[in-house]
Amino acid sequence: MRSILIVGVGTLVVGVWKLVAGNLVTAGSMFVFTALCVANLRSETTRRWMEDHPIVVLVGLTTVAVVSVVAAMP
């Protein structure tokens, strides 16, 4: 639970930084991570679904992370 909170806050900070810097795709990707962390912390249903479908979550988050990195490259 503590690690989810740390990731959520970290991605929120990076998302705001990228939003201010003008990189909207990377900011959006970070906000997706933040939203999933919030949903995981607040919703038992979401937490259970994410635990029951780890491959789907991994593929989804990997895709979001790759898009974020590619968008951040010059």
Short mmCIF file of N, CA and C in Angstrom, two decimals:
data_model
loop_
_atom_site.label_atom_id
_atom_site.label_comp_id
_atom_site.label_asym_id
_atom_site.label_seq_id
_atom_site.Cartn_x
_atom_site.Cartn_y
_atom_site.Cartn_z
N MET A 1 0.82 -1.18 0.00
CA MET A 1 0.00 0.00 0.00
C MET A 1 0.87 1.25 0.00
N ARG A 2 1.93 1.21 0.75
CA ARG A 2 2.82 2.36 0.82
C ARG A 2 3.51 2.59 -0.53
N SER A 3 3.89 1.52 -1.20
CA SER A 3 4.55 1.67 -2.50
C SER A 3 3.59 2.25 -3.54
N ILE A 4 2.32 1.88 -3.48
CA ILE A 4 1.33 2.43 -4.40
C ILE A 4 1.18 3.93 -4.16
N LEU A 5 1.19 4.34 -2.91
CA LEU A 5 1.09 5.75 -2.58
C LEU A 5 2.31 6.52 -3.10
N ILE A 6 3.49 5.95 -2.94
CA ILE A 6 4.72 6.61 -3.41
C ILE A 6 4.71 6.74 -4.93
N VAL A 7 4.31 5.69 -5.63
CA VAL A 7 4.24 5.74 -7.09
C VAL A 7 3.20 6.77 -7.52
N GLY A 8 2.05 6.78 -6.87
CA GLY A 8 0.99 7.73 -7.21
C GLY A 8 1.42 9.17 -7.06
N VAL A 9 2.07 9.49 -5.96
CA VAL A 9 2.53 10.86 -5.72
C VAL A 9 3.67 11.21 -6.68
N GLY A 10 4.57 10.27 -6.90
CA GLY A 10 5.69 10.52 -7.82
C GLY A 10 5.23 10.78 -9.24
N THR A 11 4.30 9.97 -9.72
CA THR A 11 3.82 10.18 -11.08
C THR A 11 2.98 11.45 -11.19
N LEU A 12 2.31 11.82 -10.12
CA LEU A 12 1.57 13.08 -10.13
C LEU A 12 2.52 14.27 -10.26
N VAL A 13 3.61 14.24 -9.52
CA VAL A 13 4.60 15.32 -9.58
C VAL A 13 5.23 15.40 -10.96
N VAL A 14 5.62 14.24 -11.50
CA VAL A 14 6.24 14.22 -12.84
C VAL A 14 5.22 14.66 -13.89
N GLY A 15 3.97 14.25 -13.73
CA GLY A 15 2.93 14.64 -14.68
C GLY A 15 2.72 16.15 -14.71
N VAL A 16 2.68 16.77 -13.53
CA VAL A 16 2.53 18.23 -13.47
C VAL A 16 3.75 18.91 -14.09
N TRP A 17 4.94 18.39 -13.80
CA TRP A 17 6.17 18.95 -14.36
C TRP A 17 6.14 18.88 -15.89
N LYS A 18 5.75 17.73 -16.44
CA LYS A 18 5.70 17.58 -17.89
C LYS A 18 4.58 18.42 -18.51
N LEU A 19 3.49 18.60 -17.78
CA LEU A 19 2.41 19.45 -18.26
C LEU A 19 2.88 20.89 -18.38
N VAL A 20 3.60 21.36 -17.36
CA VAL A 20 4.15 22.72 -17.38
C VAL A 20 5.20 22.86 -18.48
N ALA A 21 5.97 21.78 -18.71
CA ALA A 21 7.01 21.81 -19.74
C ALA A 21 6.43 21.70 -21.15
N GLY A 22 5.14 21.36 -21.25
CA GLY A 22 4.50 21.32 -22.56
C GLY A 22 4.45 19.95 -23.21
N ASN A 23 4.87 18.92 -22.50
CA ASN A 23 4.83 17.57 -23.05
C ASN A 23 3.54 16.89 -22.60
N LEU A 24 2.48 17.09 -23.36
CA LEU A 24 1.15 16.64 -22.95
C LEU A 24 1.00 15.12 -22.95
N VAL A 25 1.66 14.43 -23.87
CA VAL A 25 1.52 12.97 -23.93
C VAL A 25 2.15 12.33 -22.70
N THR A 26 3.34 12.76 -22.35
CA THR A 26 4.00 12.22 -21.16
C THR A 26 3.22 12.59 -19.91
N ALA A 27 2.71 13.80 -19.83
CA ALA A 27 1.91 14.21 -18.68
C ALA A 27 0.66 13.34 -18.58
N GLY A 28 0.00 13.11 -19.68
CA GLY A 28 -1.18 12.25 -19.68
C GLY A 28 -0.87 10.83 -19.23
N SER A 29 0.27 10.32 -19.68
CA SER A 29 0.68 8.98 -19.27
C SER A 29 0.93 8.91 -17.77
N MET A 30 1.56 9.93 -17.23
CA MET A 30 1.81 9.95 -15.78
C MET A 30 0.50 10.05 -15.01
N PHE A 31 -0.46 10.81 -15.54
CA PHE A 31 -1.75 10.92 -14.88
C PHE A 31 -2.54 9.61 -14.93
N VAL A 32 -2.30 8.79 -15.97
CA VAL A 32 -2.92 7.46 -16.01
C VAL A 32 -2.40 6.61 -14.86
N PHE A 33 -1.07 6.64 -14.64
CA PHE A 33 -0.49 5.90 -13.51
C PHE A 33 -1.06 6.41 -12.19
N THR A 34 -1.16 7.73 -12.05
CA THR A 34 -1.71 8.31 -10.82
C THR A 34 -3.15 7.88 -10.60
N ALA A 35 -3.95 7.92 -11.66
CA ALA A 35 -5.36 7.52 -11.55
C ALA A 35 -5.49 6.05 -11.15
N LEU A 36 -4.65 5.20 -11.71
CA LEU A 36 -4.71 3.78 -11.33
C LEU A 36 -4.28 3.56 -9.88
N CYS A 37 -3.31 4.33 -9.42
CA CYS A 37 -2.90 4.23 -8.02
C CYS A 37 -4.03 4.67 -7.10
N VAL A 38 -4.69 5.76 -7.44
CA VAL A 38 -5.81 6.24 -6.63
C VAL A 38 -6.93 5.23 -6.62
N ALA A 39 -7.25 4.69 -7.81
CA ALA A 39 -8.32 3.69 -7.90
C ALA A 39 -7.97 2.45 -7.09
N ASN A 40 -6.71 2.04 -7.13
CA ASN A 40 -6.28 0.87 -6.38
C ASN A 40 -6.40 1.10 -4.88
N LEU A 41 -6.08 2.30 -4.43
CA LEU A 41 -6.14 2.60 -3.00
C LEU A 41 -7.57 2.78 -2.51
N ARG A 42 -8.45 3.33 -3.34
CA ARG A 42 -9.79 3.69 -2.89
C ARG A 42 -10.85 2.63 -3.14
N SER A 43 -10.62 1.76 -4.13
CA SER A 43 -11.67 0.83 -4.54
C SER A 43 -11.25 -0.62 -4.34
N GLU A 44 -11.98 -1.32 -3.52
CA GLU A 44 -11.70 -2.75 -3.30
C GLU A 44 -11.94 -3.54 -4.59
N THR A 45 -12.93 -3.15 -5.37
CA THR A 45 -13.23 -3.84 -6.63
C THR A 45 -12.07 -3.70 -7.61
N THR A 46 -11.55 -2.49 -7.74
CA THR A 46 -10.42 -2.26 -8.63
C THR A 46 -9.20 -3.02 -8.16
N ARG A 47 -8.94 -2.99 -6.87
CA ARG A 47 -7.79 -3.70 -6.31
C ARG A 47 -7.90 -5.20 -6.60
N ARG A 48 -9.08 -5.75 -6.38
CA ARG A 48 -9.29 -7.17 -6.63
C ARG A 48 -9.12 -7.50 -8.11
N TRP A 49 -9.66 -6.64 -9.00
CA TRP A 49 -9.54 -6.88 -10.43
C TRP A 49 -8.08 -6.84 -10.86
N MET A 50 -7.33 -5.86 -10.35
CA MET A 50 -5.91 -5.75 -10.72
C MET A 50 -5.12 -6.95 -10.20
N GLU A 51 -5.47 -7.46 -9.06
CA GLU A 51 -4.79 -8.64 -8.53
C GLU A 51 -5.17 -9.91 -9.30
N ASP A 52 -6.39 -9.96 -9.80
CA ASP A 52 -6.85 -11.14 -10.55
C ASP A 52 -6.38 -11.15 -12.00
N HIS A 53 -5.99 -9.99 -12.54
CA HIS A 53 -5.58 -9.87 -13.93
C HIS A 53 -4.21 -9.19 -14.05
N PRO A 54 -3.16 -9.79 -13.48
CA PRO A 54 -1.86 -9.10 -13.48
C PRO A 54 -1.25 -8.93 -14.88
N ILE A 55 -1.49 -9.87 -15.78
CA ILE A 55 -0.91 -9.75 -17.12
C ILE A 55 -1.55 -8.59 -17.88
N VAL A 56 -2.85 -8.44 -17.77
CA VAL A 56 -3.55 -7.33 -18.43
C VAL A 56 -3.04 -6.00 -17.89
N VAL A 57 -2.89 -5.91 -16.59
CA VAL A 57 -2.38 -4.68 -15.97
C VAL A 57 -0.95 -4.41 -16.43
N LEU A 58 -0.12 -5.44 -16.46
CA LEU A 58 1.28 -5.29 -16.88
C LEU A 58 1.37 -4.84 -18.33
N VAL A 59 0.61 -5.45 -19.21
CA VAL A 59 0.63 -5.06 -20.62
C VAL A 59 0.14 -3.62 -20.79
N GLY A 60 -0.93 -3.27 -20.10
CA GLY A 60 -1.46 -1.92 -20.19
C GLY A 60 -0.49 -0.87 -19.68
N LEU A 61 0.10 -1.13 -18.52
CA LEU A 61 1.03 -0.15 -17.95
C LEU A 61 2.34 -0.07 -18.75
N THR A 62 2.76 -1.20 -19.31
CA THR A 62 3.96 -1.19 -20.16
C THR A 62 3.71 -0.35 -21.41
N THR A 63 2.53 -0.50 -21.99
CA THR A 63 2.19 0.30 -23.17
C THR A 63 2.17 1.79 -22.83
N VAL A 64 1.57 2.14 -21.73
CA VAL A 64 1.52 3.55 -21.31
C VAL A 64 2.93 4.07 -21.05
N ALA A 65 3.78 3.26 -20.43
CA ALA A 65 5.15 3.68 -20.14
C ALA A 65 5.96 3.88 -21.42
N VAL A 66 5.79 2.99 -22.38
CA VAL A 66 6.53 3.12 -23.65
C VAL A 66 6.08 4.37 -24.39
N VAL A 67 4.79 4.62 -24.45
CA VAL A 67 4.29 5.83 -25.10
C VAL A 67 4.85 7.07 -24.41
N SER A 68 4.91 7.04 -23.10
CA SER A 68 5.43 8.17 -22.33
C SER A 68 6.90 8.43 -22.65
N VAL A 69 7.69 7.38 -22.70
CA VAL A 69 9.12 7.53 -22.97
C VAL A 69 9.35 8.01 -24.39
N VAL A 70 8.63 7.42 -25.34
CA VAL A 70 8.80 7.83 -26.74
C VAL A 70 8.40 9.29 -26.93
N ALA A 71 7.35 9.71 -26.27
CA ALA A 71 6.90 11.11 -26.39
C ALA A 71 7.89 12.07 -25.74
N ALA A 72 8.62 11.62 -24.76
CA ALA A 72 9.58 12.50 -24.07
C ALA A 72 10.89 12.65 -24.83
N MET A 73 11.14 11.76 -25.79
CA MET A 73 12.39 11.83 -26.53
C MET A 73 12.34 12.98 -27.53
N PRO A 74 13.47 13.63 -27.70
CA PRO A 74 13.50 14.77 -28.66
C PRO A 74 13.42 14.32 -30.11
#
